[in-house]
Amino acid sequence: MVVLGDKEFFKGIGAITYEGKSSDNPFAYKYYNADHVVQGKTMREHFKFAMAYWHTLCGTGGDPFGPGTKIFPWNASDDPIQAAKDKSDAAIEFITKMGFDYYCFHDFDLVNEADSLAESEKRIEKIIPYIKQKQEASGVKVLWGTANLFSNPRYMNGAASNPDFNVVAHAGAQVKIALDTTIALGGENYVFWGGREGYMSLLNTNMKKEQDHIGRFLNMAKDYARSQGFKGSFFIEPKPMEPSKHQYDFDAATSINTIRAYGLEDDFKLNIEVNHATLAQHTFQHELQVAANAGMLGSIDANRGDYQNGWDTDQFPNNVLETTEAMLVLLKSGGIHGGGINFDAKTRRNSTDLEDIFLAHIGGVDTFARALLIADEVLRKSPYETMLASRYESFDSGKGAEFSRGELSLEDLHAFAHANKEPEQISGKQELYENILNQYS
Ligand code: XUL
Ligand code: CO
């Protein structure tokens, strides 16, 4: 059901519905059929698609070489509360037209930050009831909330890892308010992305102290939220660099270590972002698998990077084969735990029509939907699973099985190797696996 505010911001665009792949309507889904069941769950349940408030409604396309290019009608008012209400109206209109159930936000996406903490807190408190009522009228929910601890110049040396306690305390205040806001809006999860939790030069950095402070800070946030009745998950969102040169949550493996080192494994999982994975020289599917192996695949920030450059371009997903590999991980590991798929992606600076925001999201949604359908077919119909299992079949019986069960010593391996000939060469067959994916796509 489309829910409009006082004004309609996206005029001429109605509800986006599934029309199938023979449709030429650019404002229709070709693959995403929300109620279609794949491996026991509807597509809606598999994905839990979410709009990112910051890219979709706040970012106007500024880059280091020039200002923003996009004129957003919901940004017209000079009154911060009226502007926040308009933005919330635009959010609900967009989300309901897309047929999404969720959105994600930073504290100061909802309403612009003021000059003082007290005034900022007042603004947030003022806007919460308005947004809450819009959510209730539309059924739209919060997938996760977070605090922006990286834009304001006060965080130039970090937030929780800042060498100055005054800044750490300010970050704490902001996280408390962001948690209160997330709870008030019924948020299902809460994210920590440590954009400036890292360093530029080790010469002026006590790394151990900074990391210990992050551990303390995350524990305080978790304890506070639990004391307020928050039942959702906390997610760390790994990223190796940008804006910091060295970020403490470099990748999934590093972040899992942070979670375990500070005793957070019962409450924290990971939010894996595609372009962050590739910046860390990994693939998206690698990062998903690392998270899944630890039982920590909590949520996904969907986007893509650019093959020819090395920064976070946050483009909308459109590579079906790469996304299919990711969907194989998802289906085989039991899906995302608690989170969903948030489009942390932005239209290009020169995509200035309001309708481009729809076209971009439709493309992203269909990429994931098509990839899920292909992955499901590959798993059900192709020899893929059998091939993969047979690659490891030497561990299914005999000494291999004893090794897997932990029943052999190094001396046993030594004796076994002596009793055997040189192992035969066994092909990894990568090209055949790739051909199977191609065949079903
Ligand atoms: C930055 C990024 C953030 C987080 C939330 O690269 O991904 O938008 O998702 O702070
Ligand atoms: Co992100």
mmCIF file of N, CA, C and O in Angstrom, residues 54 104-110 142 144-150 174-175 177-179 181-182 189-194 235 237:
data_model
loop_
_atom_site.group_PDB
_atom_site.id
_atom_site.type_symbol
_atom_site.label_atom_id
_atom_site.label_comp_id
_atom_site.label_asym_id
_atom_site.label_seq_id
_atom_site.Cartn_x
_atom_site.Cartn_y
_atom_site.Cartn_z
ATOM 1 N N TRP A 54 20.450 7.833 4.104
ATOM 2 C CA TRP A 54 21.505 8.805 3.791
ATOM 3 C C TRP A 54 21.733 8.959 2.290
ATOM 4 O O TRP A 54 21.738 10.086 1.790
ATOM 5 N N CYS A 104 17.031 2.023 6.832
ATOM 6 C CA CYS A 104 18.126 2.150 7.797
ATOM 7 C C CYS A 104 18.487 3.630 7.888
ATOM 8 O O CYS A 104 18.334 4.367 6.909
ATOM 9 N N PHE A 105 18.953 4.047 9.053
ATOM 10 C CA PHE A 105 19.240 5.485 9.219
ATOM 11 C C PHE A 105 20.424 5.722 10.152
ATOM 12 O O PHE A 105 20.721 4.902 11.017
ATOM 13 N N HIS A 106 21.086 6.881 9.950
ATOM 14 C CA HIS A 106 21.990 7.465 10.952
ATOM 15 C C HIS A 106 21.170 8.502 11.710
ATOM 16 O O HIS A 106 20.263 9.124 11.130
ATOM 17 N N ASP A 107 21.549 8.769 12.943
ATOM 18 C CA ASP A 107 20.846 9.774 13.752
ATOM 19 C C ASP A 107 20.580 11.069 12.976
ATOM 20 O O ASP A 107 19.457 11.541 12.870
ATOM 21 N N PHE A 108 21.642 11.617 12.360
ATOM 22 C CA PHE A 108 21.464 12.930 11.723
ATOM 23 C C PHE A 108 21.071 12.846 10.246
ATOM 24 O O PHE A 108 21.120 13.849 9.536
ATOM 25 N N ASP A 109 20.634 11.630 9.824
ATOM 26 C CA ASP A 109 19.900 11.562 8.557
ATOM 27 C C ASP A 109 18.455 11.982 8.796
ATOM 28 O O ASP A 109 17.810 12.562 7.921
ATOM 29 N N LEU A 110 17.951 11.643 9.993
ATOM 30 C CA LEU A 110 16.528 11.880 10.278
ATOM 31 C C LEU A 110 16.236 13.365 10.401
ATOM 32 O O LEU A 110 15.200 13.843 9.973
ATOM 33 N N VAL A 142 12.106 -0.291 10.832
ATOM 34 C CA VAL A 142 13.538 0.053 10.825
ATOM 35 C C VAL A 142 14.353 -1.237 10.866
ATOM 36 O O VAL A 142 14.221 -2.029 11.797
ATOM 37 N N TRP A 144 17.828 -1.255 10.750
ATOM 38 C CA TRP A 144 18.820 -0.872 11.761
ATOM 39 C C TRP A 144 19.026 0.626 11.814
ATOM 40 O O TRP A 144 18.791 1.337 10.835
ATOM 41 N N GLY A 145 19.418 1.052 13.002
ATOM 42 C CA GLY A 145 19.807 2.445 13.195
ATOM 43 C C GLY A 145 21.288 2.500 13.500
ATOM 44 O O GLY A 145 21.919 1.481 13.818
ATOM 45 N N THR A 146 21.859 3.685 13.403
ATOM 46 C CA THR A 146 23.270 3.862 13.743
ATOM 47 C C THR A 146 23.509 5.333 14.056
ATOM 48 O O THR A 146 22.619 6.167 13.869
ATOM 49 N N ALA A 147 24.715 5.632 14.552
ATOM 50 C CA ALA A 147 25.077 7.025 14.830
ATOM 51 C C ALA A 147 26.162 7.444 13.853
ATOM 52 O O ALA A 147 27.079 6.663 13.573
ATOM 53 N N ASN A 148 26.052 8.653 13.347
ATOM 54 C CA ASN A 148 27.099 9.164 12.467
ATOM 55 C C ASN A 148 28.225 9.710 13.344
ATOM 56 O O ASN A 148 28.149 10.815 13.878
ATOM 57 N N LEU A 149 29.278 8.909 13.473
ATOM 58 C CA LEU A 149 30.422 9.295 14.305
ATOM 59 C C LEU A 149 31.641 9.569 13.427
ATOM 60 O O LEU A 149 32.772 9.256 13.802
ATOM 61 N N PHE A 150 31.382 10.124 12.238
ATOM 62 C CA PHE A 150 32.515 10.345 11.326
ATOM 63 C C PHE A 150 32.450 11.657 10.544
ATOM 64 O O PHE A 150 33.465 12.145 10.083
ATOM 65 N N GLN A 174 26.147 10.444 21.784
ATOM 66 C CA GLN A 174 25.454 10.296 20.495
ATOM 67 C C GLN A 174 24.926 8.871 20.309
ATOM 68 O O GLN A 174 23.821 8.668 19.809
ATOM 69 N N VAL A 175 25.729 7.883 20.721
ATOM 70 C CA VAL A 175 25.278 6.489 20.579
ATOM 71 C C VAL A 175 24.081 6.227 21.505
ATOM 72 O O VAL A 175 23.134 5.543 21.120
ATOM 73 N N ILE A 177 21.787 8.350 22.364
ATOM 74 C CA ILE A 177 20.608 8.955 21.713
ATOM 75 C C ILE A 177 20.188 8.110 20.491
ATOM 76 O O ILE A 177 19.007 7.871 20.267
ATOM 77 N N ALA A 178 21.187 7.644 19.725
ATOM 78 C CA ALA A 178 20.859 6.837 18.530
ATOM 79 C C ALA A 178 20.216 5.509 18.940
ATOM 80 O O ALA A 178 19.310 5.013 18.264
ATOM 81 N N LEU A 179 20.674 4.932 20.057
ATOM 82 C CA LEU A 179 20.054 3.689 20.546
ATOM 83 C C LEU A 179 18.625 3.964 21.014
ATOM 84 O O LEU A 179 17.696 3.205 20.691
ATOM 85 N N THR A 181 16.700 6.252 19.965
ATOM 86 C CA THR A 181 15.895 6.501 18.761
ATOM 87 C C THR A 181 15.550 5.183 18.076
ATOM 88 O O THR A 181 14.398 4.953 17.680
ATOM 89 N N THR A 182 16.557 4.316 17.931
ATOM 90 C CA THR A 182 16.331 3.016 17.287
ATOM 91 C C THR A 182 15.274 2.224 18.055
ATOM 92 O O THR A 182 14.359 1.636 17.468
ATOM 93 N N ASN A 189 17.718 -3.904 14.595
ATOM 94 C CA ASN A 189 19.153 -4.100 14.811
ATOM 95 C C ASN A 189 19.833 -2.745 14.950
ATOM 96 O O ASN A 189 19.225 -1.705 14.657
ATOM 97 N N TYR A 190 21.099 -2.792 15.371
ATOM 98 C CA TYR A 190 21.874 -1.550 15.508
ATOM 99 C C TYR A 190 23.279 -1.788 14.951
ATOM 100 O O TYR A 190 23.908 -2.812 15.238
ATOM 101 N N VAL A 191 23.773 -0.822 14.148
ATOM 102 C CA VAL A 191 25.053 -1.003 13.443
ATOM 103 C C VAL A 191 26.147 -0.089 13.985
ATOM 104 O O VAL A 191 25.888 1.068 14.350
ATOM 105 N N PHE A 192 27.364 -0.642 14.031
ATOM 106 C CA PHE A 192 28.556 0.164 14.282
ATOM 107 C C PHE A 192 29.456 0.075 13.054
ATOM 108 O O PHE A 192 29.987 -1.002 12.750
ATOM 109 N N TRP A 193 29.563 1.173 12.330
ATOM 110 C CA TRP A 193 30.575 1.252 11.278
ATOM 111 C C TRP A 193 31.632 2.256 11.739
ATOM 112 O O TRP A 193 31.302 3.412 12.012
ATOM 113 N N GLY A 194 32.869 1.812 11.850
ATOM 114 C CA GLY A 194 33.917 2.655 12.439
ATOM 115 C C GLY A 194 34.736 3.404 11.410
ATOM 116 O O GLY A 194 35.926 3.168 11.249
ATOM 117 N N PHE A 235 25.478 -5.106 14.958
ATOM 118 C CA PHE A 235 26.334 -5.513 13.846
ATOM 119 C C PHE A 235 27.545 -4.602 13.761
ATOM 120 O O PHE A 235 27.406 -3.378 13.845
ATOM 121 N N GLU A 237 30.187 -3.349 10.995
ATOM 122 C CA GLU A 237 30.287 -3.315 9.534
ATOM 123 C C GLU A 237 31.753 -3.116 9.149
ATOM 124 O O GLU A 237 32.294 -2.019 9.289
#
